[in-house]
GROMACS .gro file of C-alpha atoms in nm:
model
  473
    1MET     CA    1 -13.797  -4.029   0.518
    2PHE     CA    2 -13.448  -4.231   0.531
    3GLN     CA    3 -13.147  -4.085   0.694
    4PHE     CA    4 -12.796  -4.233   0.780
    5THR     CA    5 -12.565  -4.109   1.008
    6HIS     CA    6 -12.358  -4.422   1.077
    7ILE     CA    7 -12.350  -4.828   1.082
    8ASP     CA    8 -12.454  -4.876   1.436
    9GLY     CA    9 -12.730  -4.652   1.411
   10TYR     CA   10 -12.886  -4.791   1.086
   11HIS     CA   11 -12.840  -5.126   1.246
   12LYS     CA   12 -13.043  -5.026   1.524
   13ALA     CA   13 -13.298  -4.891   1.290
   14LEU     CA   14 -13.333  -5.207   1.091
   15LYS     CA   15 -13.362  -5.413   1.427
   16SER     CA   16 -13.625  -5.193   1.552
   17GLY     CA   17 -13.819  -5.226   1.218
   18THR     CA   18 -13.817  -4.820   1.160
   19THR     CA   19 -13.615  -4.899   0.837
   20THR     CA   20 -13.543  -5.165   0.596
   21CYS     CA   21 -13.233  -5.254   0.386
   22GLU     CA   22 -13.500  -5.213   0.048
   23ALA     CA   23 -13.589  -4.847   0.153
   24ALA     CA   24 -13.220  -4.759   0.208
   25VAL     CA   25 -13.156  -4.882  -0.120
   26ASN     CA   26 -13.465  -4.718  -0.277
   27HIS     CA   27 -13.318  -4.381  -0.116
   28TYR     CA   28 -12.958  -4.400  -0.240
   29LEU     CA   29 -13.114  -4.493  -0.625
   30GLU     CA   30 -13.342  -4.165  -0.579
   31CYS     CA   31 -13.025  -3.976  -0.490
   32ILE     CA   32 -12.839  -4.106  -0.759
   33GLN     CA   33 -13.111  -4.053  -1.011
   34ALA     CA   34 -13.132  -3.684  -0.872
   35ASN     CA   35 -12.767  -3.610  -0.911
   36GLN     CA   36 -12.684  -3.773  -1.253
   37HIS     CA   37 -12.560  -3.424  -1.358
   38LEU     CA   38 -12.264  -3.489  -1.113
   39ASN     CA   39 -12.156  -3.804  -1.339
   40ALA     CA   40 -12.020  -3.981  -1.019
   41PHE     CA   41 -12.135  -4.335  -1.139
   42THR     CA   42 -12.044  -4.502  -1.454
   43GLU     CA   43 -12.305  -4.797  -1.386
   44VAL     CA   44 -12.558  -4.859  -1.138
   45TYR     CA   45 -12.663  -5.197  -1.027
   46GLU     CA   46 -13.038  -5.106  -0.941
   47SER     CA   47 -13.230  -5.438  -0.975
   48GLU     CA   48 -12.930  -5.636  -0.839
   49ALA     CA   49 -12.916  -5.407  -0.531
   50LEU     CA   50 -13.269  -5.436  -0.461
   51VAL     CA   51 -13.293  -5.788  -0.488
   52THR     CA   52 -12.998  -5.802  -0.242
   53ALA     CA   53 -13.175  -5.585  -0.014
   54ARG     CA   54 -13.499  -5.778  -0.007
   55ALA     CA   55 -13.286  -6.104   0.077
   56LEU     CA   56 -13.137  -5.943   0.349
   57ASP     CA   57 -13.453  -5.814   0.508
   58ASN     CA   58 -13.622  -6.179   0.490
   59ARG     CA   59 -13.284  -6.325   0.658
   60ARG     CA   60 -13.304  -6.061   0.945
   61ASN     CA   61 -13.675  -6.113   0.997
   62ASN     CA   62 -13.629  -6.480   1.015
   63GLU     CA   63 -13.368  -6.401   1.286
   64GLU     CA   64 -13.067  -6.538   1.130
   65LYS     CA   65 -12.775  -6.410   1.226
   66THR     CA   66 -12.651  -6.080   1.007
   67GLY     CA   67 -12.296  -5.966   0.884
   68ARG     CA   68 -12.132  -5.673   1.026
   69LEU     CA   69 -12.186  -5.467   0.713
   70HIS     CA   70 -12.577  -5.598   0.696
   71GLY     CA   71 -12.730  -5.382   0.436
   72VAL     CA   72 -12.471  -5.110   0.425
   73VAL     CA   73 -12.463  -4.961   0.084
   74ILE     CA   74 -12.146  -4.926  -0.073
   75ALA     CA   75 -12.012  -4.792  -0.430
   76ILE     CA   76 -11.675  -4.914  -0.586
   77LYS     CA   77 -11.440  -4.711  -0.818
   78ASP     CA   78 -11.439  -4.855  -1.191
   79VAL     CA   79 -11.085  -5.005  -1.150
   80ILE     CA   80 -11.214  -5.270  -0.884
   81CYS     CA   81 -11.335  -5.585  -1.034
   82TYR     CA   82 -11.663  -5.710  -0.954
   83LYS     CA   83 -11.750  -6.062  -1.147
   84GLY     CA   84 -11.997  -6.019  -1.392
   85HIS     CA   85 -11.995  -5.643  -1.399
   86LYS     CA   86 -11.819  -5.399  -1.614
   87VAL     CA   87 -11.472  -5.286  -1.508
   88THR     CA   88 -11.324  -5.040  -1.765
   89ALA     CA   89 -11.080  -4.818  -1.567
   90ALA     CA   90 -11.286  -4.509  -1.740
   91SER     CA   91 -11.076  -4.589  -2.068
   92GLY     CA   92 -11.217  -4.655  -2.421
   93ILE     CA   93 -10.936  -4.947  -2.434
   94LEU     CA   94 -11.173  -5.143  -2.165
   95LYS     CA   95 -11.508  -5.057  -2.322
   96ASP     CA   96 -11.747  -5.302  -2.224
   97PHE     CA   97 -11.508  -5.532  -2.057
   98THR     CA   98 -11.680  -5.732  -1.821
   99SER     CA   99 -11.480  -5.903  -1.493
  100LEU     CA  100 -11.467  -6.254  -1.451
  101TYR     CA  101 -11.363  -6.275  -1.084
  102THR     CA  102 -11.459  -6.032  -0.775
  103ALA     CA  103 -11.157  -5.844  -0.620
  104THR     CA  104 -11.071  -5.995  -0.268
  105ALA     CA  105 -11.125  -5.703  -0.074
  106LEU     CA  106 -11.477  -5.636  -0.234
  107GLN     CA  107 -11.543  -5.996  -0.160
  108TYR     CA  108 -11.479  -5.940   0.213
  109LEU     CA  109 -11.733  -5.671   0.226
  110ILE     CA  110 -12.002  -5.855   0.044
  111ASP     CA  111 -11.924  -6.163   0.269
  112GLU     CA  112 -12.053  -5.939   0.574
  113GLU     CA  113 -12.346  -5.867   0.371
  114ALA     CA  114 -12.271  -5.506   0.223
  115ILE     CA  115 -12.481  -5.399  -0.079
  116ILE     CA  116 -12.292  -5.281  -0.371
  117ILE     CA  117 -12.507  -5.032  -0.577
  118GLY     CA  118 -12.274  -4.926  -0.859
  119SER     CA  119 -11.959  -4.834  -1.016
  120CYS     CA  120 -11.783  -4.500  -0.981
  121ASN     CA  121 -11.627  -4.255  -1.247
  122CYS     CA  122 -11.261  -4.198  -1.223
  123ASP     CA  123 -10.956  -4.069  -1.405
  124GLU     CA  124 -10.867  -4.297  -1.672
  125PHE     CA  125 -10.682  -4.599  -1.546
  126ALA     CA  126 -10.630  -4.398  -1.218
  127MET     CA  127 -10.388  -4.150  -1.351
  128GLY     CA  128 -10.500  -3.793  -1.233
  129SER     CA  129 -10.604  -3.560  -0.968
  130SER     CA  130 -10.901  -3.397  -1.131
  131ASN     CA  131 -11.132  -3.687  -1.260
  132GLU     CA  132 -11.109  -3.459  -1.589
  133SER     CA  133 -10.939  -3.768  -1.786
  134SER     CA  134 -11.228  -4.017  -1.792
  135VAL     CA  135 -11.377  -4.154  -2.118
  136TYR     CA  136 -11.723  -4.091  -1.938
  137GLY     CA  137 -11.627  -3.703  -1.902
  138PRO     CA  138 -11.547  -3.539  -1.572
  139VAL     CA  139 -11.709  -3.580  -1.246
  140LYS     CA  140 -11.860  -3.246  -1.074
  141ASN     CA  141 -11.797  -3.148  -0.718
  142ALA     CA  142 -12.142  -3.139  -0.543
  143LEU     CA  143 -12.039  -2.808  -0.337
  144ASP     CA  144 -11.942  -2.617  -0.658
  145GLU     CA  145 -12.005  -2.777  -0.971
  146SER     CA  146 -11.751  -2.521  -1.146
  147ARG     CA  147 -11.477  -2.711  -0.958
  148VAL     CA  148 -11.329  -3.062  -0.989
  149PRO     CA  149 -11.377  -3.333  -0.698
  150GLY     CA  150 -11.042  -3.414  -0.718
  151GLY     CA  151 -10.898  -3.722  -0.847
  152SER     CA  152 -10.846  -4.009  -0.966
  153SER     CA  153 -11.122  -4.144  -0.729
  154GLY     CA  154 -11.361  -3.849  -0.791
  155GLY     CA  155 -11.697  -4.035  -0.864
  156SER     CA  156 -11.633  -4.251  -0.531
  157ALA     CA  157 -11.578  -3.914  -0.337
  158VAL     CA  158 -11.867  -3.752  -0.469
  159ALA     CA  159 -12.086  -4.053  -0.440
  160VAL     CA  160 -12.048  -4.015  -0.054
  161GLN     CA  161 -12.025  -3.632  -0.041
  162ALA     CA  162 -12.377  -3.599  -0.228
  163GLY     CA  163 -12.536  -3.880  -0.024
  164MET     CA  164 -12.556  -4.151  -0.322
  165CYS     CA  165 -12.419  -4.433  -0.089
  166MET     CA  166 -12.312  -4.474   0.279
  167TYR     CA  167 -11.926  -4.527   0.193
  168SER     CA  168 -11.712  -4.602  -0.119
  169LEU     CA  169 -11.405  -4.749  -0.220
  170GLY     CA  170 -11.134  -4.580  -0.433
  171SER     CA  171 -10.778  -4.672  -0.502
  172ASP     CA  172 -10.481  -4.440  -0.401
  173THR     CA  173 -10.148  -4.448  -0.594
  174GLY     CA  174 -10.024  -4.098  -0.490
  175GLY     CA  175 -10.311  -3.932  -0.296
  176SER     CA  176 -10.617  -4.059  -0.511
  177VAL     CA  177 -10.816  -4.107  -0.184
  178ARG     CA  178 -10.708  -3.834   0.019
  179GLN     CA  179 -10.699  -3.542  -0.208
  180PRO     CA  180 -11.053  -3.606  -0.350
  181ALA     CA  181 -11.169  -3.641  -0.018
  182ASP     CA  182 -11.021  -3.315   0.104
  183PHE     CA  183 -11.186  -3.129  -0.186
  184CYS     CA  184 -11.518  -3.301  -0.110
  185GLY     CA  185 -11.512  -3.245   0.252
  186ILE     CA  186 -11.510  -3.604   0.358
  187ILE     CA  187 -11.280  -3.845   0.528
  188GLY     CA  188 -11.040  -4.051   0.286
  189PHE     CA  189 -10.820  -4.352   0.437
  190LYS     CA  190 -10.514  -4.495   0.261
  191PRO     CA  191 -10.419  -4.806   0.461
  192SER     CA  192 -10.044  -4.917   0.437
  193TYR     CA  193  -9.902  -5.107   0.142
  194GLY     CA  194  -9.992  -5.457   0.196
  195SER     CA  195 -10.256  -5.390   0.449
  196ILE     CA  196 -10.561  -5.472   0.198
  197SER     CA  197 -10.521  -5.729  -0.107
  198ARG     CA  198 -10.460  -5.564  -0.446
  199TYR     CA  199 -10.602  -5.881  -0.612
  200GLY     CA  200 -10.870  -5.748  -0.842
  201LEU     CA  201 -10.769  -5.390  -0.855
  202VAL     CA  202 -10.640  -5.282  -1.209
  203ALA     CA  203 -10.291  -5.181  -1.188
  204TYR     CA  204 -10.158  -4.864  -1.239
  205ALA     CA  205  -9.824  -4.864  -1.040
  206SER     CA  206  -9.792  -5.200  -0.853
  207SER     CA  207  -9.567  -5.106  -0.549
  208PHE     CA  208  -9.776  -4.802  -0.491
  209ASP     CA  209 -10.137  -4.875  -0.537
  210GLN     CA  210 -10.375  -4.954  -0.242
  211ILE     CA  211 -10.752  -4.947  -0.203
  212GLY     CA  212 -10.893  -4.693   0.028
  213ILE     CA  213 -11.214  -4.586   0.178
  214PHE     CA  214 -11.436  -4.265   0.173
  215GLY     CA  215 -11.686  -4.198   0.446
  216LYS     CA  216 -11.821  -3.938   0.700
  217HIS     CA  217 -11.768  -4.140   1.022
  218LEU     CA  218 -11.426  -4.235   1.127
  219ASN     CA  219 -11.548  -4.549   1.337
  220ASP     CA  220 -11.723  -4.705   1.016
  221VAL     CA  221 -11.403  -4.629   0.824
  222ARG     CA  222 -11.207  -4.848   1.040
  223LEU     CA  223 -11.480  -5.123   1.034
  224LEU     CA  224 -11.465  -5.127   0.666
  225TRP     CA  225 -11.059  -5.134   0.674
  226GLU     CA  226 -11.067  -5.410   0.974
  227ILE     CA  227 -11.279  -5.633   0.740
  228MET     CA  228 -11.079  -5.592   0.422
  229SER     CA  229 -10.747  -5.640   0.575
  230LEU     CA  230 -10.788  -6.019   0.611
  231PRO     CA  231 -10.518  -6.205   0.453
  232ASP     CA  232 -10.526  -6.328   0.096
  233ASP     CA  233 -10.288  -6.568  -0.084
  234LYS     CA  234 -10.356  -6.440  -0.408
  235ASP     CA  235 -10.149  -6.086  -0.345
  236SER     CA  236  -9.797  -6.203  -0.276
  237THR     CA  237  -9.720  -5.832  -0.176
  238MET     CA  238  -9.996  -5.835   0.136
  239ASN     CA  239  -9.869  -5.830   0.477
  240HIS     CA  240 -10.009  -6.148   0.621
  241LEU     CA  241  -9.972  -6.046   0.973
  242PRO     CA  242 -10.296  -5.945   1.151
  243PRO     CA  243 -10.355  -5.586   1.201
  244LYS     CA  244 -10.167  -5.448   1.475
  245GLN     CA  245 -10.383  -5.442   1.795
  246THR     CA  246 -10.174  -5.229   2.008
  247PRO     CA  247 -10.295  -5.140   2.342
  248SER     CA  248 -10.449  -4.772   2.316
  249SER     CA  249 -10.174  -4.538   2.262
  250PRO     CA  250 -10.122  -4.251   2.513
  251ALA     CA  251 -10.410  -3.986   2.518
  252LYS     CA  252 -10.161  -3.693   2.454
  253LYS     CA  253 -10.002  -3.755   2.104
  254LYS     CA  254  -9.664  -3.668   2.004
  255LEU     CA  255  -9.656  -3.529   1.609
  256ALA     CA  256  -9.410  -3.403   1.366
  257ILE     CA  257  -9.489  -3.143   1.107
  258PHE     CA  258  -9.207  -3.093   0.824
  259ALA     CA  259  -9.075  -2.737   0.796
  260GLU     CA  260  -9.011  -2.766   0.431
  261ALA     CA  261  -9.428  -2.854   0.374
  262LEU     CA  262  -9.564  -2.575   0.586
  263ASN     CA  263  -9.332  -2.315   0.448
  264HIS     CA  264  -9.380  -2.424   0.092
  265PRO     CA  265  -9.435  -2.147  -0.150
  266GLY     CA  266  -9.707  -2.333  -0.331
  267LEU     CA  267  -9.919  -2.371  -0.020
  268ASP     CA  268 -10.216  -2.149  -0.011
  269GLU     CA  269 -10.165  -1.859   0.283
  270GLU     CA  270 -10.514  -1.938   0.436
  271ILE     CA  271 -10.454  -2.324   0.448
  272LYS     CA  272 -10.111  -2.235   0.618
  273ILE     CA  273 -10.269  -2.006   0.852
  274SER     CA  274 -10.554  -2.265   0.951
  275LEU     CA  275 -10.288  -2.560   0.985
  276GLU     CA  276 -10.066  -2.320   1.223
  277ASN     CA  277 -10.361  -2.247   1.409
  278PHE     CA  278 -10.475  -2.601   1.453
  279ILE     CA  279 -10.125  -2.677   1.575
  280GLU     CA  280 -10.149  -2.421   1.868
  281LYS     CA  281 -10.488  -2.575   1.935
  282LEU     CA  282 -10.319  -2.910   1.973
  283ARG     CA  283 -10.045  -2.783   2.193
  284ALA     CA  284 -10.324  -2.611   2.408
  285ALA     CA  285 -10.452  -2.927   2.464
  286GLY     CA  286 -10.163  -3.088   2.565
  287HIS     CA  287 -10.025  -3.257   2.263
  288THR     CA  288  -9.658  -3.214   2.164
  289ILE     CA  289  -9.631  -3.090   1.809
  290THR     CA  290  -9.270  -3.051   1.669
  291GLU     CA  291  -9.142  -2.874   1.333
  292ILE     CA  292  -8.888  -3.096   1.195
  293PRO     CA  293  -8.670  -3.066   0.881
  294PHE     CA  294  -8.734  -3.313   0.598
  295ARG     CA  295  -8.443  -3.248   0.333
  296LEU     CA  296  -8.568  -3.491   0.063
  297PHE     CA  297  -8.880  -3.313   0.052
  298ASP     CA  298  -8.819  -3.154  -0.284
  299TYR     CA  299  -8.736  -3.511  -0.425
  300ILE     CA  300  -9.055  -3.658  -0.340
  301VAL     CA  301  -9.261  -3.564  -0.652
  302PRO     CA  302  -9.008  -3.610  -0.917
  303SER     CA  303  -8.911  -3.974  -0.749
  304TYR     CA  304  -9.276  -4.066  -0.754
  305TYR     CA  305  -9.339  -3.959  -1.117
  306VAL     CA  306  -9.034  -4.136  -1.254
  307LEU     CA  307  -9.130  -4.460  -1.082
  308THR     CA  308  -9.492  -4.476  -1.107
  309THR     CA  309  -9.479  -4.389  -1.468
  310ALA     CA  310  -9.237  -4.671  -1.510
  311GLU     CA  311  -9.439  -4.946  -1.363
  312ALA     CA  312  -9.739  -4.819  -1.540
  313SER     CA  313  -9.548  -4.850  -1.895
  314SER     CA  314  -9.512  -5.178  -1.785
  315ASN     CA  315  -9.844  -5.257  -1.653
  316LEU     CA  316 -10.022  -5.114  -1.943
  317SER     CA  317  -9.851  -5.308  -2.184
  318ARG     CA  318 -10.103  -5.583  -2.175
  319TYR     CA  319 -10.362  -5.365  -2.334
  320ASP     CA  320 -10.276  -5.447  -2.686
  321GLY     CA  321 -10.627  -5.562  -2.838
  322ILE     CA  322 -10.515  -5.934  -2.798
  323ARG     CA  323 -10.454  -5.998  -2.454
  324PHE     CA  324 -10.680  -5.711  -2.297
  325GLY     CA  325 -10.843  -5.420  -2.464
  326LYS     CA  326 -11.075  -5.331  -2.754
  327ALA     CA  327 -10.929  -5.402  -3.101
  328GLU     CA  328 -10.948  -5.174  -3.389
  329GLU     CA  329 -10.942  -5.313  -3.740
  330GLU     CA  330 -10.716  -5.605  -3.818
  331LYS     CA  331 -10.360  -5.526  -3.974
  332GLU     CA  332 -10.124  -5.750  -4.097
  333ASP     CA  333  -9.842  -5.569  -3.936
  334LEU     CA  334  -9.833  -5.674  -3.575
  335ALA     CA  335  -9.659  -5.342  -3.440
  336LEU     CA  336  -9.914  -5.127  -3.662
  337PHE     CA  337 -10.198  -5.340  -3.501
  338TYR     CA  338 -10.086  -5.228  -3.128
  339SER     CA  339 -10.030  -4.889  -3.226
  340LYS     CA  340 -10.346  -4.833  -3.374
  341ASN     CA  341 -10.540  -5.022  -3.075
  342ARG     CA  342 -10.349  -4.810  -2.811
  343SER     CA  343 -10.386  -4.466  -2.988
  344ALA     CA  344 -10.754  -4.515  -3.024
  345GLY     CA  345 -10.814  -4.657  -2.652
  346PHE     CA  346 -10.577  -4.470  -2.465
  347GLY     CA  347 -10.656  -4.088  -2.378
  348THR     CA  348 -10.381  -3.828  -2.357
  349GLU     CA  349 -10.295  -3.832  -1.992
  350VAL     CA  350 -10.219  -4.210  -1.986
  351LYS     CA  351 -10.010  -4.188  -2.319
  352ARG     CA  352  -9.829  -3.938  -2.170
  353ARG     CA  353  -9.740  -4.138  -1.832
  354ILE     CA  354  -9.679  -4.422  -2.072
  355MET     CA  355  -9.416  -4.242  -2.295
  356LEU     CA  356  -9.265  -4.100  -1.986
  357GLY     CA  357  -9.229  -4.443  -1.819
  358CYS     CA  358  -9.078  -4.596  -2.141
  359PHE     CA  359  -8.822  -4.313  -2.135
  360VAL     CA  360  -8.704  -4.364  -1.803
  361LEU     CA  361  -8.649  -4.745  -1.846
  362SER     CA  362  -8.494  -4.695  -2.171
  363THR     CA  363  -8.134  -4.778  -2.227
  364GLY     CA  364  -7.893  -4.465  -2.150
  365TYR     CA  365  -8.155  -4.337  -1.894
  366TYR     CA  366  -8.244  -4.623  -1.692
  367ASP     CA  367  -7.947  -4.521  -1.438
  368ALA     CA  368  -7.977  -4.170  -1.428
  369TYR     CA  369  -8.370  -4.169  -1.360
  370PHE     CA  370  -8.531  -4.493  -1.251
  371ALA     CA  371  -8.216  -4.624  -1.052
  372LYS     CA  372  -8.176  -4.313  -0.891
  373ALA     CA  373  -8.531  -4.263  -0.788
  374GLN     CA  374  -8.532  -4.606  -0.653
  375GLN     CA  375  -8.252  -4.502  -0.442
  376ILE     CA  376  -8.413  -4.192  -0.317
  377ARG     CA  377  -8.737  -4.395  -0.265
  378GLN     CA  378  -8.508  -4.609  -0.029
  379LEU     CA  379  -8.377  -4.296   0.143
  380ILE     CA  380  -8.709  -4.190   0.218
  381VAL     CA  381  -8.846  -4.507   0.339
  382SER     CA  382  -8.562  -4.517   0.600
  383GLN     CA  383  -8.607  -4.159   0.722
  384MET     CA  384  -8.969  -4.177   0.757
  385ALA     CA  385  -8.936  -4.522   0.981
  386GLU     CA  386  -8.666  -4.335   1.181
  387ILE     CA  387  -8.918  -4.022   1.228
  388LEU     CA  388  -9.229  -4.257   1.313
  389HIS     CA  389  -9.002  -4.448   1.560
  390GLU     CA  390  -8.993  -4.129   1.764
  391TYR     CA  391  -9.336  -3.996   1.677
  392ASP     CA  392  -9.704  -4.088   1.682
  393GLY     CA  393  -9.745  -3.937   1.357
  394VAL     CA  394  -9.681  -3.687   1.083
  395ILE     CA  395  -9.924  -3.418   1.007
  396LEU     CA  396  -9.938  -3.242   0.680
  397PRO     CA  397 -10.179  -3.023   0.452
  398VAL     CA  398 -10.358  -3.272   0.189
  399SER     CA  399 -10.336  -3.045  -0.081
  400PRO     CA  400 -10.159  -2.702  -0.168
  401ALA     CA  401 -10.508  -2.536  -0.236
  402THR     CA  402 -10.893  -2.623  -0.241
  403ALA     CA  403 -11.048  -2.787  -0.520
  404PHE     CA  404 -10.943  -2.586  -0.850
  405LYS     CA  405 -11.196  -2.501  -1.134
  406PHE     CA  406 -11.211  -2.740  -1.428
  407GLY     CA  407 -10.939  -2.657  -1.683
  408GLU     CA  408 -10.699  -2.456  -1.422
  409LYS     CA  409 -10.451  -2.742  -1.415
  410SER     CA  410 -10.414  -2.790  -1.778
  411ASP     CA  411 -10.045  -2.783  -1.742
  412PRO     CA  412  -9.926  -3.143  -1.677
  413VAL     CA  413  -9.643  -3.008  -1.458
  414SER     CA  414  -9.849  -2.794  -1.211
  415ALA     CA  415 -10.081  -3.095  -1.210
  416TYR     CA  416  -9.822  -3.322  -1.089
  417LEU     CA  417  -9.679  -3.081  -0.835
  418ALA     CA  418 -10.028  -3.053  -0.663
  419ASP     CA  419  -9.936  -3.400  -0.533
  420ILE     CA  420  -9.643  -3.271  -0.313
  421TYR     CA  421  -9.815  -3.343   0.020
  422THR     CA  422  -9.981  -3.698  -0.076
  423VAL     CA  423  -9.750  -3.890  -0.249
  424LEU     CA  424  -9.486  -3.944   0.054
  425ALA     CA  425  -9.723  -4.185   0.201
  426ASN     CA  426  -9.721  -4.403  -0.120
  427LEU     CA  427  -9.357  -4.402  -0.147
  428ALA     CA  428  -9.273  -4.506   0.192
  429GLY     CA  429  -9.572  -4.763   0.205
  430LEU     CA  430  -9.745  -4.566   0.502
  431PRO     CA  431 -10.106  -4.553   0.615
  432ALA     CA  432 -10.236  -4.172   0.575
  433ILE     CA  433 -10.568  -4.011   0.614
  434ALA     CA  434 -10.724  -3.700   0.514
  435LEU     CA  435 -10.947  -3.541   0.781
  436PRO     CA  436 -11.206  -3.264   0.700
  437MET     CA  437 -11.198  -2.976   0.934
  438PHE     CA  438 -11.195  -2.638   0.775
  439SER     CA  439 -11.369  -2.421   0.542
  440HIS     CA  440 -11.191  -2.190   0.296
  441SER     CA  441 -11.308  -1.810   0.196
  442ASN     CA  442 -11.391  -1.954  -0.128
  443ASN     CA  443 -11.635  -2.152   0.063
  444MET     CA  444 -11.488  -2.491  -0.033
  445PRO     CA  445 -11.350  -2.747   0.240
  446TYR     CA  446 -11.012  -2.854   0.336
  447GLY     CA  447 -10.845  -3.046   0.624
  448VAL     CA  448 -10.557  -3.221   0.769
  449GLN     CA  449 -10.345  -3.523   0.677
  450VAL     CA  450 -10.200  -3.739   0.887
  451MET     CA  451  -9.977  -4.039   0.837
  452SER     CA  452  -9.805  -4.305   1.087
  453LYS     CA  453  -9.609  -4.605   1.109
  454ARG     CA  454  -9.634  -4.851   0.824
  455GLY     CA  455  -9.858  -5.138   0.945
  456ASP     CA  456 -10.003  -4.922   1.260
  457GLU     CA  457 -10.317  -4.825   1.137
  458VAL     CA  458 -10.460  -4.836   1.468
  459THR     CA  459 -10.233  -4.581   1.598
  460LEU     CA  460 -10.324  -4.357   1.313
  461LEU     CA  461 -10.719  -4.397   1.357
  462GLU     CA  462 -10.657  -4.319   1.725
  463THR     CA  463 -10.472  -4.015   1.649
  464SER     CA  464 -10.719  -3.920   1.401
  465GLU     CA  465 -10.994  -3.947   1.658
  466VAL     CA  466 -10.805  -3.728   1.892
  467LEU     CA  467 -10.730  -3.449   1.624
  468LEU     CA  468 -11.113  -3.440   1.511
  469ALA     CA  469 -11.210  -3.396   1.859
  470VAL     CA  470 -10.951  -3.086   1.918
  471SER     CA  471 -11.092  -2.956   1.587
  472ALA     CA  472 -11.454  -2.979   1.695
  473GLY     CA  473 -11.376  -2.864   2.053
   0.00000   0.00000   0.00000
């Protein structure tokens, strides 16, 4: 029976002839079929994946040089363009839309001989924290099907969680990789803003969006990031410097934790106790953990939602039934035509965020909301830069609670406040990762989030390795 632990072991098995790429693909196709009820995939590329696998097996058998991701089976979120395949952002307005090109980050993986097995379900236009707003219906958490998998990249998280692929790609605008990873008990990595090209990623909020990675093995997650972080002239916001390859940072880490985060009234008591115990365990292992104030903490969520909804209202204006999007019946009045198309095509949450964005950008409110939020964002960027100049990283909870029940966060305000620990990294453009560590008394997983200096994913991943070792020890 096919088994996968990490890429290195898989490649050794391929080289020794104990397995094949075709056997791997068939294994994952069977898993996808067996787990259809979880609703993780919007489309499975069965025939194409098998053809690719056979071609890779032939190449390897002919002793040709193989790529670093030779035969690695990867799923992608339904907001990442793949030429000749549907990309709908889980929205009715993009029903049956076929991409004309491939996202740069995805092409880099394909160039290293990865096998793309399918497209994963998500919250509509990546707007949500529960994967309940998809036009395809909600994704279920494989550990407890009465609970959400997190969002917006819930399908990508469950695909890895339930063993339907080796790794998957998501997008993270305010925690949409880290929070579902936390709810599903796997690793979720969001690189720095500009680390990975956004060309071919359907935009939600362009100054926040970042492609991220789901997996179960930290070194493999690092490998995918290294491959995808190559330069791309098609994305003008990308950092064109090569990934920072600093010498190994000190074995004993110097980390900060925000007092306001640890003592927040919304934080589940069991999660708080686990984090406090873990901090003591780190100290006992010789690491320095300092509790420091972060007085802008209460401004994080309001600033985030003002800015992202403003950007969303601009980005989604292109979906009008003419430039992009499914058109309803034709109307002589252009405004009515647009209204009909958007009313029928967009779901409730997307409409809510578009209207909120239009409001904060409108005359008389721009200075009071949007301009003020931009000022707060700049203060957050400056303060985080100062903190991370002194510390190797900041540790935080990932979410205030474990995966919640379907329908539990029907109030949008309570749903937005659940992002309190993740949106900081997006506001400041920092790399951040969710590491699975603990199990709650309700039998659901949760872990620890780590952030590091912008552009220094190397230190973040080294620190993550240390934290996982201490947790396991």
